[in-house]
CSV table of C-alpha atoms in Angstrom, one decimal:
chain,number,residue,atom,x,y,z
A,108,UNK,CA,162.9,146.7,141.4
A,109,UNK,CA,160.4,144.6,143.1
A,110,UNK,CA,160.2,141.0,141.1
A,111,UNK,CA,157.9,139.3,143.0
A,112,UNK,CA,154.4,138.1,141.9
A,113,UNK,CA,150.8,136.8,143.3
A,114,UNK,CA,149.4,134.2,141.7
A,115,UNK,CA,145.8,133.4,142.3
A,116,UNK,CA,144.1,129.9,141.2
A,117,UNK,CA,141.1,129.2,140.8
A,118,UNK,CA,139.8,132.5,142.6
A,119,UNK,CA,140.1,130.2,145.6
A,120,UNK,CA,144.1,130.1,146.9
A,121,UNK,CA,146.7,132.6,146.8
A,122,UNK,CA,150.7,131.9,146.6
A,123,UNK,CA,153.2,134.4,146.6
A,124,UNK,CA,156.1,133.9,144.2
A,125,UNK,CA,159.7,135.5,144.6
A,126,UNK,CA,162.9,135.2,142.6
A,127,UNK,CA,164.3,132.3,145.0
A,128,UNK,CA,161.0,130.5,144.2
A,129,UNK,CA,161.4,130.3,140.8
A,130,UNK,CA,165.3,129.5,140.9
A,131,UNK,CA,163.9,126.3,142.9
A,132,UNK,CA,162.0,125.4,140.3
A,133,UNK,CA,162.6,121.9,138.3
A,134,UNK,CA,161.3,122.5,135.1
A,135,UNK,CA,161.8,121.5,131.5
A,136,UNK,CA,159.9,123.4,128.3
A,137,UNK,CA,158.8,120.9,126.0
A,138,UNK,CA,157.3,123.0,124.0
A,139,UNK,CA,155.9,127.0,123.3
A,140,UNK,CA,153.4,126.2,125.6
A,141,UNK,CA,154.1,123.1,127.5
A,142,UNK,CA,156.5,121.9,130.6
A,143,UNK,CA,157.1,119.2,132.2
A,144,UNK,CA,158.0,119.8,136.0
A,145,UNK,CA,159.4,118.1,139.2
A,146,UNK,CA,158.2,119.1,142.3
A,147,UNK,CA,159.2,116.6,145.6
A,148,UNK,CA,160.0,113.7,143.4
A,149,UNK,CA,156.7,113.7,141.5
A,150,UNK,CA,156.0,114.7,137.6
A,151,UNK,CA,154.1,117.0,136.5
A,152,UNK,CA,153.1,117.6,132.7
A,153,UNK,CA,151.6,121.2,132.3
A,154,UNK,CA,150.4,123.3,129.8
A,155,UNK,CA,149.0,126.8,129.0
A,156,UNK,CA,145.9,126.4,126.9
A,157,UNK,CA,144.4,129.9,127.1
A,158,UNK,CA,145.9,133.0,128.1
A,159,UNK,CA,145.1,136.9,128.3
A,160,UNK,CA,148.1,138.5,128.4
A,161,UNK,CA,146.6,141.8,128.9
A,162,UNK,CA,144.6,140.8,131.6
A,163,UNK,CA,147.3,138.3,132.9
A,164,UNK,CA,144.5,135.4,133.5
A,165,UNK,CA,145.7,132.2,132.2
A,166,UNK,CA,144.6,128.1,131.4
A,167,UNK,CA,147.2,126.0,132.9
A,168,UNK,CA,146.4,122.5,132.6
A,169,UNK,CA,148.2,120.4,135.1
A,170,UNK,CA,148.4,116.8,134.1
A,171,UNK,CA,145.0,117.2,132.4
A,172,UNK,CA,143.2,118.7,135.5
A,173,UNK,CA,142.1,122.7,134.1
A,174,UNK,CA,143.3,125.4,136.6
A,175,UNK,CA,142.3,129.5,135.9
A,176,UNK,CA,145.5,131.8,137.3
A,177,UNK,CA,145.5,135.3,137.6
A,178,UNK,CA,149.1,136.8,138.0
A,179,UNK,CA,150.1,139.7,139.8
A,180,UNK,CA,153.0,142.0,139.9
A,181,UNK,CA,154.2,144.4,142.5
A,182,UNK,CA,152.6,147.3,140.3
A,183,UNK,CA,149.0,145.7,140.2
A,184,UNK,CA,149.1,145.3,144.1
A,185,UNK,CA,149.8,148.4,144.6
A,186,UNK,CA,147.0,149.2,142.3
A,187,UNK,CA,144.8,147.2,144.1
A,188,UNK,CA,145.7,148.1,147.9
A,189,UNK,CA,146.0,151.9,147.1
A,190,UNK,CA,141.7,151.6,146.2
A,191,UNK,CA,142.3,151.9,142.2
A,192,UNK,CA,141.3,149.4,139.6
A,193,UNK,CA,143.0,149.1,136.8
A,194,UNK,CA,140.5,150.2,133.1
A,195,UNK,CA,139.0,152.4,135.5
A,196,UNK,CA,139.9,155.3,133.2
A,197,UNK,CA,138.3,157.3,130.5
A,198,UNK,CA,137.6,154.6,127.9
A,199,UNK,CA,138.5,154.7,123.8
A,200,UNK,CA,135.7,154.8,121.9
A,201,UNK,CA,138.5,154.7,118.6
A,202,UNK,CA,140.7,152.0,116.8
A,203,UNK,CA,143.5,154.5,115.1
A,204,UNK,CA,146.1,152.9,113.0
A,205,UNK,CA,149.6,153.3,115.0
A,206,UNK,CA,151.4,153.2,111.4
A,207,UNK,CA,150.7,153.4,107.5
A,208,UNK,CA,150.0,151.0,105.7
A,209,UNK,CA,147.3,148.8,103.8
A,210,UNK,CA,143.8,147.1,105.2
A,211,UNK,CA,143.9,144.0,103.7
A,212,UNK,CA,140.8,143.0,105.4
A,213,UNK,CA,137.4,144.3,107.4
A,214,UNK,CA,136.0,141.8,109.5
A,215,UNK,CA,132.8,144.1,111.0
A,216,UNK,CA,130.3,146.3,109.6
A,217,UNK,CA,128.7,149.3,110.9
A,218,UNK,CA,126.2,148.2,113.9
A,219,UNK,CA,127.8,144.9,114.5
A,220,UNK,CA,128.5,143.6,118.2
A,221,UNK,CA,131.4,142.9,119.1
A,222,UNK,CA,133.2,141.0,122.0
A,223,UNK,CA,136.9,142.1,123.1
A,224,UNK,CA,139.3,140.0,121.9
A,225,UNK,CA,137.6,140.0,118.1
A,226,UNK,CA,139.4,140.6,115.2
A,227,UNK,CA,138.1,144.0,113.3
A,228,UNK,CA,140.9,145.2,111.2
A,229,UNK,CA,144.0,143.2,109.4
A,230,UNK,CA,146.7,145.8,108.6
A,231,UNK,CA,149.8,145.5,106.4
A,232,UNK,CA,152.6,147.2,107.3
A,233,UNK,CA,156.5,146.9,106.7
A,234,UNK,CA,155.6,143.1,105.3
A,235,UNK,CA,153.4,141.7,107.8
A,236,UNK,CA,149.8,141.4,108.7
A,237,UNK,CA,148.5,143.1,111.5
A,238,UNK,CA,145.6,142.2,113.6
A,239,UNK,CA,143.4,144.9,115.8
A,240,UNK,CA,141.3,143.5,117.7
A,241,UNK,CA,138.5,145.3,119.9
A,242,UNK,CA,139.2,146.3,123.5
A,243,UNK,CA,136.1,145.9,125.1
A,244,UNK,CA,133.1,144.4,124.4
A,245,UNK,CA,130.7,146.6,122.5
A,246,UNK,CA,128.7,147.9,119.2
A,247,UNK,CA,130.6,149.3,116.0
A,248,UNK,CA,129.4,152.9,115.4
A,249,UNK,CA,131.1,153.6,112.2
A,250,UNK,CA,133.7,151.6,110.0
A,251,UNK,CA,136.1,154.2,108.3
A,252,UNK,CA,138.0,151.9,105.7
A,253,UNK,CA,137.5,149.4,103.3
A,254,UNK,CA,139.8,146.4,102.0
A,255,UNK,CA,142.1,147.9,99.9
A,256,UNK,CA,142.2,151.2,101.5
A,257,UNK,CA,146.0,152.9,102.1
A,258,UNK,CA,146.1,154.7,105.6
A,259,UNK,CA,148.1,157.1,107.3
A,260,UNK,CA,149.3,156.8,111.2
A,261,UNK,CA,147.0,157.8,113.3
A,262,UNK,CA,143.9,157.6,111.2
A,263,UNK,CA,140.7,156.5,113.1
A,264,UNK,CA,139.8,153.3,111.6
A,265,UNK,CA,136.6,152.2,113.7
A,266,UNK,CA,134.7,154.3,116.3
A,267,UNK,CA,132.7,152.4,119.4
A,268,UNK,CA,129.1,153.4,120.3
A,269,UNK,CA,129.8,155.2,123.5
């Protein structure tokens, strides 16, 4: 398997990162988010203050100084050099609940924009709170639950204008 990664800062440079790389690397976690690193005798403190895990972009502060990074792996070149982008396909216009359980809160109403990343639904299931958030960005056609309500897996929950 091909473990090697592009990492692209600041849309302006490009470094290529391999396994040997990162066994080279001089760094300590201080913290969930925070390292503190040693590159050629000098310290660095760094920190991820923002991150998009689905869309692998990333904060990184590097002793204060903000830096965007977009990270890729061998499957999203490929992606890219065989001419395909990746969302290109047919997109949900559906939030479905992937398990039973109880909403325990509605954050949107029928009508309402919405930006991905926003919460819409909190779920309880199996003893903890669940957050679905919206996909893209967007307008709510139709809310199909209200606090309180029990559903069933796979029950549409909140339909997208199209």
């Amino acid at each position: 398997m091909n473990t090697n990664y592009k990492a692209i800062v600041n849309q302006e440079f490009e470094f290529d990162i391999s396994p040997s790389t990162l066994s080279t690397l001089d760094a300590v976690r201080t913290s969930d988010t925070a390292y503190h690193v040693l590159h050629n005798n000098t310290s660095f403190i760094t920190k991820v203050s923002a991150s998009n895990f689905a869309k692998k972009t990333y904060q990184v502060l590097v002793n204060n100084a903000k830096y965007d990074v977009i990270i890729s792996d061998h499957i999203d070149m490929l992606i890219k050099d065989l001419g395909f982008s990746i969302g290109a396909s047919k997109q949900q216009n559906t939030l479905v609940s992937p398990m039973p359980g109880l909403i325990i809160d509605v954050h949107i109403t029928a009508g309402q924009k919405v930006s991905e990343g926003d919460t819409l639904v909190i779920l309880s299931a199996m003893k903890m709170e669940n957050n679905f958030v919206s996909h893209k960005d967007g307008v709510i056609k139709a809310v199909h639950v209200s606090k309180n309500d029990a559903v069933d897996k796979g029950q549409v929950l909140v339909e997208f204008e199209e």
